[in-house]
Short mmCIF file of C-alpha atoms and ligand atoms in Angstrom, two decimals:
data_model
loop_
_atom_site.label_atom_id
_atom_site.label_comp_id
_atom_site.label_asym_id
_atom_site.label_seq_id
_atom_site.Cartn_x
_atom_site.Cartn_y
_atom_site.Cartn_z
CA UNK A 1 -9.39 -50.72 -24.94
CA UNK A 2 -9.86 -48.10 -21.84
CA UNK A 3 -13.38 -48.79 -20.30
CA UNK A 4 -13.28 -44.95 -17.94
CA UNK A 5 -10.25 -42.18 -17.53
CA UNK A 6 -9.99 -39.92 -15.15
CA UNK A 7 -9.72 -35.80 -16.97
CA UNK A 8 -7.93 -33.75 -16.52
CA UNK A 9 -8.94 -31.46 -13.19
CA UNK A 10 -10.00 -27.95 -13.36
CA UNK A 11 -6.78 -25.40 -14.56
CA UNK A 12 -5.20 -22.12 -13.57
CA UNK A 13 -5.31 -21.23 -17.25
CA UNK A 14 -4.23 -22.37 -20.89
CA UNK A 15 -1.36 -20.79 -22.56
CA UNK A 16 0.83 -22.20 -25.77
CA UNK A 17 0.89 -22.91 -29.03
CA UNK A 18 0.06 -25.98 -30.98
CA UNK A 19 0.14 -27.08 -34.46
CA UNK A 20 -2.80 -28.79 -35.44
CA UNK A 21 -3.49 -31.96 -36.84
CA UNK A 22 -4.02 -32.80 -40.75
CA UNK A 23 -7.64 -32.72 -41.46
CA UNK A 24 -9.46 -35.52 -41.64
CA UNK A 25 -10.82 -35.52 -44.73
CA UNK A 26 -8.47 -34.24 -46.53
CA UNK A 27 -6.27 -37.71 -45.72
CA UNK A 28 -9.54 -38.97 -46.26
CA UNK A 29 -8.85 -38.04 -49.72
CA UNK A 30 -5.91 -38.69 -49.88
CA UNK A 31 -5.34 -41.59 -49.96
CA UNK A 32 -8.33 -42.31 -52.39
CA UNK A 33 -7.58 -40.36 -54.97
CA UNK A 34 -3.78 -41.04 -55.06
CA UNK A 35 -4.82 -44.17 -54.67
CA UNK A 36 -7.24 -44.19 -58.33
CA UNK A 37 -4.43 -42.36 -59.89
CA UNK A 38 -1.30 -42.18 -62.03
CA UNK A 39 2.19 -41.76 -60.32
CA UNK A 40 3.15 -41.86 -56.90
CA UNK A 41 1.31 -39.59 -54.43
CA UNK A 42 3.66 -37.82 -51.93
CA UNK A 43 0.91 -37.05 -48.57
CA UNK A 44 2.62 -34.90 -45.68
CA UNK A 45 0.97 -34.19 -42.46
CA UNK A 46 -1.24 -36.98 -42.96
CA UNK A 47 -3.77 -37.18 -39.53
CA UNK A 48 -3.08 -41.43 -38.78
CA UNK A 49 -6.38 -40.73 -36.68
CA UNK A 50 -7.61 -44.49 -36.77
CA UNK A 51 -9.98 -43.14 -39.23
CA UNK A 52 -7.34 -42.38 -41.80
CA UNK A 53 -6.09 -45.69 -41.03
CA UNK A 54 -9.29 -47.52 -42.09
CA UNK A 55 -8.75 -46.06 -44.84
CA UNK A 56 -5.33 -46.56 -45.91
CA UNK A 57 -6.18 -50.50 -44.80
CA UNK A 58 -9.44 -50.77 -47.91
CA UNK A 59 -6.65 -49.31 -50.77
CA UNK A 60 -3.97 -51.76 -49.31
CA UNK A 61 -6.41 -54.90 -50.13
CA UNK A 62 -7.53 -53.47 -52.99
CA UNK A 63 -3.61 -53.89 -54.20
CA UNK A 64 -2.53 -50.65 -52.82
CA UNK A 65 1.26 -50.35 -52.46
CA UNK A 66 0.66 -47.19 -49.37
CA UNK A 67 3.79 -46.81 -46.26
CA UNK A 68 3.40 -45.04 -43.90
CA UNK A 69 6.42 -42.94 -42.14
CA UNK A 70 5.44 -40.58 -38.90
CA UNK A 71 2.91 -38.35 -41.03
CA UNK A 72 4.00 -39.20 -43.94
CA UNK A 73 2.22 -40.72 -47.00
CA UNK A 74 3.17 -42.50 -49.91
CA UNK A 75 1.16 -43.47 -53.02
CA UNK A 76 1.64 -46.08 -55.30
CA UNK A 77 -1.17 -45.13 -57.91
CA UNK A 78 -2.62 -48.01 -60.07
CA UNK A 79 -5.16 -45.70 -62.42
CA UNK A 80 -8.18 -45.40 -63.18
CA UNK A 81 -8.76 -49.13 -63.14
CA UNK A 82 -5.99 -51.02 -61.40
CA UNK A 83 -8.05 -51.72 -58.18
CA UNK A 84 -7.74 -55.40 -57.14
CA UNK A 85 -10.84 -57.22 -55.73
CA UNK A 86 -10.37 -57.65 -52.23
CA UNK A 87 -9.88 -60.89 -50.43
CA UNK A 88 -10.90 -59.61 -47.36
CA UNK A 89 -13.89 -57.73 -46.26
CA UNK A 90 -13.58 -53.79 -46.55
CA UNK A 91 -12.35 -52.75 -42.97
CA UNK A 92 -13.99 -48.97 -42.24
CA UNK A 93 -14.19 -48.71 -38.31
CA UNK A 94 -15.73 -46.05 -36.96
CA UNK A 95 -15.41 -44.43 -40.49
CA UNK A 96 -18.57 -43.04 -41.97
CA UNK A 97 -16.35 -40.99 -45.19
CA UNK A 98 -14.14 -43.57 -45.91
CA UNK A 99 -18.06 -45.95 -45.99
CA UNK A 100 -19.42 -43.73 -48.23
CA UNK A 101 -16.69 -42.78 -50.53
CA UNK A 102 -15.54 -45.77 -51.08
CA UNK A 103 -18.74 -47.52 -52.00
CA UNK A 104 -18.51 -44.36 -54.56
CA UNK A 105 -14.86 -46.04 -55.64
CA UNK A 106 -15.76 -49.43 -56.21
CA UNK A 107 -19.36 -49.30 -57.27
CA UNK A 108 -17.84 -48.12 -60.89
CA UNK A 109 -15.23 -50.86 -60.14
CA UNK A 110 -14.78 -54.27 -62.50
CA UNK A 111 -15.36 -56.18 -58.67
CA UNK A 112 -17.51 -58.15 -56.16
CA UNK A 113 -15.93 -56.40 -52.44
CA UNK A 114 -17.99 -56.76 -49.00
CA UNK A 115 -17.12 -53.45 -46.19
CA UNK A 116 -18.20 -53.99 -42.98
CA UNK A 117 -17.90 -51.31 -40.05
CA UNK A 118 -18.27 -51.16 -36.64
CA UNK A 119 -21.56 -51.11 -34.37
CA UNK A 120 -21.64 -46.98 -34.35
CA UNK A 121 -21.13 -47.79 -38.80
CA UNK A 122 -24.13 -50.38 -38.52
CA UNK A 123 -26.54 -48.15 -37.15
CA UNK A 124 -25.61 -44.98 -39.67
CA UNK A 125 -27.79 -45.03 -42.76
CA UNK A 126 -26.31 -45.60 -45.76
CA UNK A 127 -28.63 -45.61 -48.52
CA UNK A 128 -28.35 -41.59 -48.90
CA UNK A 129 -25.37 -42.56 -51.39
CA UNK A 130 -26.69 -45.78 -52.13
CA UNK A 131 -30.11 -44.95 -53.56
CA UNK A 132 -27.84 -42.12 -55.62
CA UNK A 133 -25.43 -44.68 -56.86
CA UNK A 134 -28.07 -47.88 -57.79
CA UNK A 135 -30.02 -45.10 -59.88
CA UNK A 136 -26.38 -44.89 -61.63
CA UNK A 137 -27.04 -48.81 -62.17
CA UNK A 138 -24.73 -49.72 -59.27
CA UNK A 139 -26.07 -53.75 -57.39
CA UNK A 140 -25.06 -52.36 -53.85
CA UNK A 141 -26.99 -54.87 -51.69
CA UNK A 142 -26.85 -54.57 -47.79
CA UNK A 143 -29.01 -54.84 -44.66
CA UNK A 144 -32.18 -53.39 -43.98
CA UNK A 145 -32.97 -53.38 -47.76
CA UNK A 146 -29.82 -52.60 -48.41
CA UNK A 147 -29.13 -49.41 -46.31
CA UNK A 148 -27.22 -50.51 -43.85
CA UNK A 149 -23.75 -52.42 -43.06
CA UNK A 150 -22.45 -55.33 -44.37
CA UNK A 151 -22.42 -54.51 -48.00
CA UNK A 152 -22.19 -55.83 -50.71
CA UNK A 153 -20.72 -53.89 -53.90
CA UNK A 154 -20.93 -55.54 -57.76
CA UNK A 155 -18.79 -52.89 -59.80
CA UNK A 156 -20.75 -52.23 -62.81
CA UNK A 157 -20.67 -50.04 -65.53
CA UNK A 158 -22.13 -46.79 -64.95
CA UNK A 159 -24.84 -43.46 -66.55
CA UNK A 160 -24.50 -40.09 -65.38
CA UNK A 161 -27.08 -38.67 -63.29
CA UNK A 162 -28.55 -35.55 -62.76
CA UNK A 163 -28.95 -35.45 -58.42
CA UNK A 164 -30.23 -33.70 -56.25
CA UNK A 165 -29.32 -34.36 -53.72
CA UNK A 166 -32.41 -33.45 -50.44
CA UNK A 167 -29.37 -33.17 -48.28
CA UNK A 168 -26.69 -31.15 -47.48
CA UNK A 169 -23.40 -33.82 -48.03
CA UNK A 170 -20.09 -33.25 -48.36
CA UNK A 171 -20.39 -37.67 -48.09
CA UNK A 172 -22.44 -37.75 -49.92
CA UNK A 173 -21.59 -35.42 -53.16
CA UNK A 174 -18.54 -36.83 -52.96
CA UNK A 175 -19.35 -40.36 -53.84
CA UNK A 176 -21.84 -39.64 -56.17
CA UNK A 177 -18.90 -37.43 -58.26
CA UNK A 178 -16.38 -40.21 -57.92
CA UNK A 179 -19.04 -42.78 -59.29
CA UNK A 180 -19.86 -39.77 -61.82
CA UNK A 181 -15.57 -40.57 -63.28
CA UNK A 182 -16.17 -43.81 -63.83
CA UNK A 183 -19.79 -43.29 -65.70
CA UNK A 184 -20.34 -42.44 -69.72
CA UNK A 185 -21.59 -38.70 -69.34
CA UNK A 186 -21.35 -36.06 -66.75
CA UNK A 187 -23.12 -36.52 -63.47
CA UNK A 188 -23.83 -33.40 -61.22
CA UNK A 189 -24.62 -33.24 -57.89
CA UNK A 190 -26.84 -30.35 -56.59
CA UNK A 191 -27.40 -29.57 -53.03
CA UNK A 192 -29.50 -27.80 -51.06
CA UNK A 193 -26.63 -25.68 -48.90
CA UNK A 194 -23.05 -25.33 -49.43
CA UNK A 195 -20.74 -28.27 -47.70
CA UNK A 196 -17.75 -28.85 -48.04
CA UNK A 197 -16.04 -29.14 -51.60
CA UNK A 198 -12.07 -31.11 -50.52
CA UNK A 199 -13.30 -33.34 -52.72
CA UNK A 200 -13.88 -30.41 -55.82
CA UNK A 201 -11.09 -29.52 -54.81
CA UNK A 202 -7.85 -31.51 -54.21
CA UNK A 203 -9.83 -32.98 -57.65
CA UNK A 204 -8.95 -30.42 -59.76
CA UNK A 205 -5.39 -30.97 -58.16
CA UNK A 206 -4.86 -34.56 -59.64
CA UNK A 207 -5.32 -32.48 -62.81
CA UNK A 208 -9.54 -33.40 -63.30
CA UNK A 209 -12.01 -30.76 -64.83
CA UNK A 210 -14.79 -30.27 -62.08
CA UNK A 211 -17.07 -27.39 -63.29
CA UNK A 212 -19.26 -25.06 -60.86
CA UNK A 213 -22.16 -23.02 -60.99
CA UNK A 214 -24.15 -22.43 -57.81
CA UNK A 215 -24.90 -25.66 -55.46
CA UNK A 216 -24.66 -27.18 -59.34
CA UNK A 217 -20.83 -29.97 -59.36
CA UNK A 218 -20.17 -31.65 -62.46
CA UNK A 219 -17.67 -33.67 -63.61
CA UNK A 220 -17.04 -35.92 -67.55
CA UNK A 221 -16.27 -39.43 -67.00
CA UNK A 222 -13.64 -40.60 -67.68
CA UNK A 223 -11.33 -38.38 -66.62
CA UNK A 224 -8.15 -39.95 -65.43
CA UNK A 225 -6.01 -38.41 -62.35
CA UNK A 226 -2.64 -37.48 -61.92
CA UNK A 227 -0.71 -37.51 -59.06
CA UNK A 228 0.46 -35.29 -57.00
CA UNK A 229 1.87 -33.94 -53.56
CA UNK A 230 -0.27 -33.17 -50.68
CA UNK A 231 0.43 -31.09 -47.14
CA UNK A 232 -2.74 -31.46 -45.47
CA UNK A 233 -3.37 -28.37 -43.57
CA UNK A 234 -4.76 -28.81 -40.27
CA UNK A 235 -7.84 -29.50 -39.03
CA UNK A 236 -10.75 -27.06 -37.95
CA UNK A 237 -12.47 -29.38 -36.39
CA UNK A 238 -10.40 -30.38 -34.01
CA UNK A 239 -8.95 -26.84 -33.71
CA UNK A 240 -12.54 -25.72 -32.55
CA UNK A 241 -12.46 -27.19 -29.18
CA UNK A 242 -8.73 -25.55 -28.33
CA UNK A 243 -11.30 -22.08 -29.40
CA UNK A 244 -13.84 -23.47 -27.21
CA UNK A 245 -11.56 -24.20 -24.66
CA UNK A 246 -9.41 -20.96 -24.88
CA UNK A 247 -12.98 -19.21 -24.86
CA UNK A 248 -14.09 -20.20 -21.83
CA UNK A 249 -11.10 -21.11 -19.99
CA UNK A 250 -10.10 -18.00 -18.12
CA UNK A 251 -6.48 -16.13 -17.88
CA UNK A 252 -6.77 -17.98 -21.04
CA UNK A 253 -4.25 -17.37 -24.94
CA UNK A 254 -3.20 -20.19 -26.45
CA UNK A 255 -2.15 -19.79 -30.86
CA UNK A 256 -3.00 -22.37 -32.85
CA UNK A 257 -1.07 -22.87 -36.40
CA UNK A 258 -1.89 -24.08 -39.80
CA UNK A 259 -5.21 -24.15 -39.06
CA UNK A 260 -6.91 -25.18 -43.04
CA UNK A 261 -9.69 -22.11 -43.69
CA UNK A 262 -11.40 -23.45 -46.35
CA UNK A 263 -14.61 -21.67 -46.42
CA UNK A 264 -16.94 -24.63 -46.58
CA UNK A 265 -15.56 -25.18 -42.85
CA UNK A 266 -15.57 -22.13 -41.34
CA UNK A 267 -18.45 -21.91 -39.42
CA UNK A 268 -17.04 -21.65 -36.05
CA UNK A 269 -15.23 -18.96 -37.07
CA UNK A 270 -18.19 -17.45 -37.48
CA UNK A 271 -19.23 -18.12 -34.98
CA UNK A 272 -17.25 -17.86 -32.41
CA UNK A 273 -16.95 -13.76 -33.16
CA UNK A 274 -20.60 -13.75 -33.40
CA UNK A 275 -20.77 -14.51 -29.52
CA UNK A 276 -17.96 -12.01 -29.15
CA UNK A 277 -15.24 -13.75 -28.30
CA UNK A 278 -11.34 -12.70 -29.16
CA UNK A 279 -10.32 -13.97 -31.60
CA UNK A 280 -6.86 -12.84 -33.96
CA UNK A 281 -6.43 -15.01 -37.79
CA UNK A 282 -3.14 -14.05 -38.58
CA UNK A 283 -0.37 -15.38 -41.34
CA UNK A 284 -3.15 -16.74 -44.05
CA UNK A 285 -2.19 -18.17 -46.87
CA UNK A 286 -2.74 -20.73 -49.12
CA UNK A 287 -1.28 -24.44 -48.91
CA UNK A 288 -1.47 -26.66 -52.11
CA UNK A 289 -5.21 -26.13 -53.31
CA UNK A 290 -6.12 -25.13 -49.28
CA UNK A 291 -6.33 -22.14 -47.91
CA UNK A 292 -4.53 -21.86 -44.01
CA UNK A 293 -4.58 -18.81 -41.04
CA UNK A 294 -2.64 -19.24 -37.59
CA UNK A 295 -5.40 -18.22 -34.90
CA UNK A 296 -5.43 -17.02 -30.97
CA UNK A 297 -8.56 -17.33 -28.74
CA UNK A 298 -7.75 -16.00 -25.29
CA UNK A 299 -11.13 -16.41 -22.37
CA UNK A 300 -13.61 -14.12 -23.55
CA UNK A 301 -17.57 -12.77 -22.71
CA UNK A 302 -19.81 -14.36 -24.56
CA UNK A 303 -22.91 -13.68 -25.57
CA UNK A 304 -25.68 -16.51 -26.79
CA UNK A 305 -26.52 -16.55 -30.59
CA UNK A 306 -29.00 -18.47 -33.36
CA UNK A 307 -27.27 -21.28 -35.40
CA UNK A 308 -29.31 -21.82 -38.59
CA UNK A 309 -29.75 -22.84 -42.13
CA UNK A 310 -27.01 -22.41 -44.18
CA UNK A 311 -23.71 -21.70 -41.86
CA UNK A 312 -25.27 -25.94 -40.61
CA UNK A 313 -23.14 -27.97 -42.93
CA UNK A 314 -20.19 -25.29 -42.09
CA UNK A 315 -20.42 -26.11 -38.80
CA UNK A 316 -21.87 -29.63 -38.01
CA UNK A 317 -18.87 -31.59 -36.23
CA UNK A 318 -18.16 -28.63 -34.39
CA UNK A 319 -22.30 -28.42 -32.71
CA UNK A 320 -21.42 -30.41 -29.67
CA UNK A 321 -18.96 -28.64 -28.35
CA UNK A 322 -20.55 -25.03 -29.26
CA UNK A 323 -23.26 -25.93 -27.07
CA UNK A 324 -20.54 -25.98 -24.21
CA UNK A 325 -19.50 -22.28 -25.84
CA UNK A 326 -22.96 -21.67 -25.60
CA UNK A 327 -23.17 -22.25 -21.88
CA UNK A 328 -20.35 -20.07 -20.84
CA UNK A 329 -22.16 -17.10 -23.14
CA UNK A 330 -24.83 -14.78 -21.19
CA UNK A 331 -28.56 -15.95 -22.18
CA UNK A 332 -29.46 -17.73 -25.28
CA UNK A 333 -28.68 -20.77 -27.72
CA UNK A 334 -31.07 -21.97 -30.19
CA UNK A 335 -29.22 -24.09 -32.22
CA UNK A 336 -32.22 -25.33 -35.20
CA UNK A 337 -32.35 -26.88 -39.17
CA UNK A 338 -29.30 -29.35 -37.99
CA UNK A 339 -30.82 -32.66 -37.94
CA UNK A 340 -28.03 -34.43 -39.18
CA UNK A 341 -26.31 -34.62 -36.02
CA UNK A 342 -28.87 -37.94 -34.61
CA UNK A 343 -27.76 -39.14 -37.64
CA UNK A 344 -23.34 -38.53 -36.82
CA UNK A 345 -21.26 -41.49 -34.61
CA UNK A 346 -23.60 -40.92 -32.03
CA UNK A 347 -27.17 -39.41 -32.59
CA UNK A 348 -25.33 -36.14 -31.07
CA UNK A 349 -28.75 -33.88 -29.93
CA UNK A 350 -29.60 -36.66 -27.49
CA UNK A 351 -26.16 -37.38 -26.51
CA UNK A 352 -25.03 -34.33 -26.32
CA UNK A 353 -28.37 -32.86 -24.56
CA UNK A 354 -27.78 -35.84 -22.03
CA UNK A 355 -23.86 -34.12 -20.75
CA UNK A 356 -24.29 -31.73 -21.33
CA UNK A 357 -27.37 -31.91 -18.87
CA UNK A 358 -25.40 -33.74 -16.12
CA UNK A 359 -23.24 -31.60 -15.61
CA UNK A 360 -25.65 -28.87 -15.33
CA UNK A 361 -26.05 -27.14 -18.00
CA UNK A 362 -29.00 -25.49 -18.82
CA UNK A 363 -29.80 -27.61 -22.20
CA UNK A 364 -32.84 -29.40 -23.88
CA UNK A 365 -33.07 -31.38 -26.57
CA UNK A 366 -35.75 -29.69 -29.88
CA UNK A 367 -36.63 -32.04 -33.32
CA UNK A 368 -33.56 -30.36 -35.66
CA UNK A 369 -31.38 -29.16 -32.60
CA UNK A 370 -30.65 -28.16 -29.64
CA UNK A 371 -31.01 -24.96 -26.63
CA UNK A 372 -29.01 -23.27 -24.35
CA UNK A 373 -29.82 -21.20 -21.65
CA UNK A 374 -25.80 -19.41 -19.84
CA UNK A 375 -24.84 -17.51 -18.16
CA UNK A 376 -21.03 -18.83 -16.95
CA UNK A 377 -22.82 -21.88 -15.46
CA UNK A 378 -20.67 -23.44 -13.35
CA UNK A 379 -19.27 -26.95 -14.30
CA UNK A 380 -20.11 -30.41 -11.89
CA UNK A 381 -17.99 -32.97 -11.96
CA UNK A 382 -19.42 -36.70 -12.89
CA UNK A 383 -19.24 -39.68 -14.50
CA UNK A 384 -19.74 -38.98 -18.96
CA UNK A 385 -19.21 -41.14 -21.14
CA UNK A 386 -18.30 -40.13 -24.95
CA UNK A 387 -20.98 -42.58 -26.66
CA UNK A 388 -17.55 -43.93 -28.90
CA UNK A 389 -17.75 -40.95 -30.20
CA UNK A 390 -15.04 -39.52 -30.92
CA UNK A 391 -16.85 -35.40 -30.73
CA UNK A 392 -18.56 -36.51 -27.18
CA UNK A 393 -15.81 -36.81 -25.77
CA UNK A 394 -13.22 -34.86 -26.36
CA UNK A 395 -16.40 -31.99 -25.73
CA UNK A 396 -15.90 -33.37 -22.13
CA UNK A 397 -12.40 -33.49 -22.17
CA UNK A 398 -13.04 -29.65 -22.60
CA UNK A 399 -15.42 -29.27 -20.36
CA UNK A 400 -13.66 -31.50 -17.49
CA UNK A 401 -10.84 -27.54 -17.60
CA UNK A 402 -13.95 -25.27 -16.19
CA UNK A 403 -15.56 -27.68 -14.12
CA UNK A 404 -15.52 -26.99 -10.01
CA UNK A 405 -15.72 -30.99 -9.93
CA UNK A 406 -13.74 -33.89 -10.74
CA UNK A 407 -14.99 -35.86 -14.41
CA UNK A 408 -15.06 -39.38 -14.58
CA UNK A 409 -15.13 -40.25 -19.61
CA UNK A 410 -16.22 -43.32 -20.11
CA UNK A 411 -15.32 -45.07 -23.79
CA UNK A 412 -12.02 -42.07 -23.89
CA UNK A 413 -10.26 -44.23 -26.57
CA UNK A 414 -13.23 -42.78 -28.56
CA UNK A 415 -10.72 -39.43 -30.11
CA UNK A 416 -8.17 -41.97 -31.05
CA UNK A 417 -10.45 -41.10 -34.15
CA UNK A 418 -9.77 -37.72 -35.40
CA UNK A 419 -6.89 -36.45 -32.55
CA UNK A 420 -4.69 -39.64 -31.66
CA UNK A 421 -2.23 -36.23 -29.45
CA UNK A 422 -5.41 -34.96 -28.50
CA UNK A 423 -4.18 -35.35 -24.53
CA UNK A 424 -0.56 -35.00 -24.52
CA UNK A 425 -1.79 -30.70 -26.78
CA UNK A 426 -4.42 -30.63 -23.80
CA UNK A 427 -1.13 -31.31 -21.31
CA UNK A 428 0.98 -28.79 -22.59
CA UNK A 429 -1.49 -26.08 -23.64
CA UNK A 430 -2.37 -26.05 -19.84
CA UNK A 431 -0.88 -24.05 -16.59
O1 LIG B 1 -15.86 -39.74 -41.59
P1 LIG B 1 -16.97 -39.62 -40.27
O2 LIG B 1 -17.48 -40.89 -39.50
O3 LIG B 1 -19.21 -39.28 -40.98
O4 LIG B 1 -17.88 -37.84 -39.32
C1 LIG B 1 -17.21 -37.13 -39.59
C2 LIG B 1 -16.93 -36.06 -37.97
O5 LIG B 1 -17.13 -35.78 -36.64
O6 LIG B 1 -15.90 -36.61 -37.70
C3 LIG B 1 -18.79 -37.64 -39.20
F1 LIG B 1 -19.85 -37.54 -38.14
O7 LIG B 1 -17.56 -36.06 -39.66
C4 LIG B 1 -18.07 -35.48 -42.07
C5 LIG B 1 -19.23 -34.49 -41.47
O8 LIG B 1 -19.45 -34.88 -40.75
C6 LIG B 1 -16.94 -36.01 -42.55
C7 LIG B 1 -17.06 -35.49 -44.05
C8 LIG B 1 -16.19 -35.74 -44.52
O9 LIG B 1 -14.63 -35.95 -44.90
O10 LIG B 1 -17.18 -35.86 -46.14
C9 LIG B 1 -19.30 -35.10 -44.12
C10 LIG B 1 -19.28 -34.63 -43.45
O11 LIG B 1 -20.12 -35.19 -43.76
P2 LIG B 1 -21.97 -35.50 -44.34
O12 LIG B 1 -22.94 -36.44 -43.98
O13 LIG B 1 -22.23 -33.91 -44.16
O14 LIG B 1 -21.01 -34.97 -45.43
#
């Protein structure tokens, strides 16, 4: 493990183009659904970040033959009843998506399994998933009244539920829908706002019927999945770091290719546009079941904005880098309704406010977000930390491009969770 690294020094500008690596959410789901399908699923442009490799490792432990050749993954599906009891503990590493979606699959399996993760996973609440699964009859045990890893799952026959989720969370929705696939009857989930819908789209690509009506999604139990070919679009959450870098670094114009533009994920595009960024969206197309485009962003004069309500689930993972963006905008940016940030890899309200304050940003935390007062704030150097959170690490690396002093980042390896080639791409674009 690298303890700390010197971040790049202030650059003259950013120029050129990069292809954004595969989407993390879609890569996880490709392996999971491919494992449950009948036949061989091929996944191209798979994200070989550590989180998705954890998913592969867990499904291999349940008897699935999965090969990885560069960024092409081939999954030999076992069918809905074909997973086997793992003789080893399923280690999800740092990945909340692996933990929560897999719980939905394991709850209705015919075997016993145990899940463990790293120190960050041990602090993340799993009761948001285990509670509805228990309503379906699931037998799940864990620390602190069953809500935290390590977790033990005794697979059992499940009953459908009509679940009204208190949070807009794709992980909750997906876990309940996946459990619903194995349950008697039709399972529905209603969310307070729409979360990312990759599960719904991909289940359909695997031949499943998924009904949607407003914020309610339903699935009939007993359906089977048929293997398919998937091309994973670039991850807009990874692209976000370069979108912000291009907007705030003087003398910059960069193109990001093959970026996923699923409307449940494009809140960052709306915010950049609303703040006045010079952003061009080109070559819009659909790859498989997901929209994709090329994005060109150039140095921009930005103004502060309020970010709240239904847009929050559409940009929840981008908030750390949006806070940095806001520090370079004129006026105030207020981020509200984002208390979900507290249960991510770190408490992202605290970690963003701590680290940006160290660099001289005028930023205050609130109960459900933060307030940033910008105006091309000059950033100082110093010692900062990712706290083991990939998105905090990458946000700080983007800050280093415009910082006046040298920045040293503690725990930089966390970045490999979602963007193993991040520093290479940064170097490629730097003038
Ligand atoms: O997988 P993990 O650790 O939960 O990753 C994060 C991230 O920043 O990469 C969140 F910390 O992304 C989640 C995202 O916030 C991935 C995800 C998904 O693939 O379904 C959904 C979102 O979480 P949630 O809790 O809102 O459903």
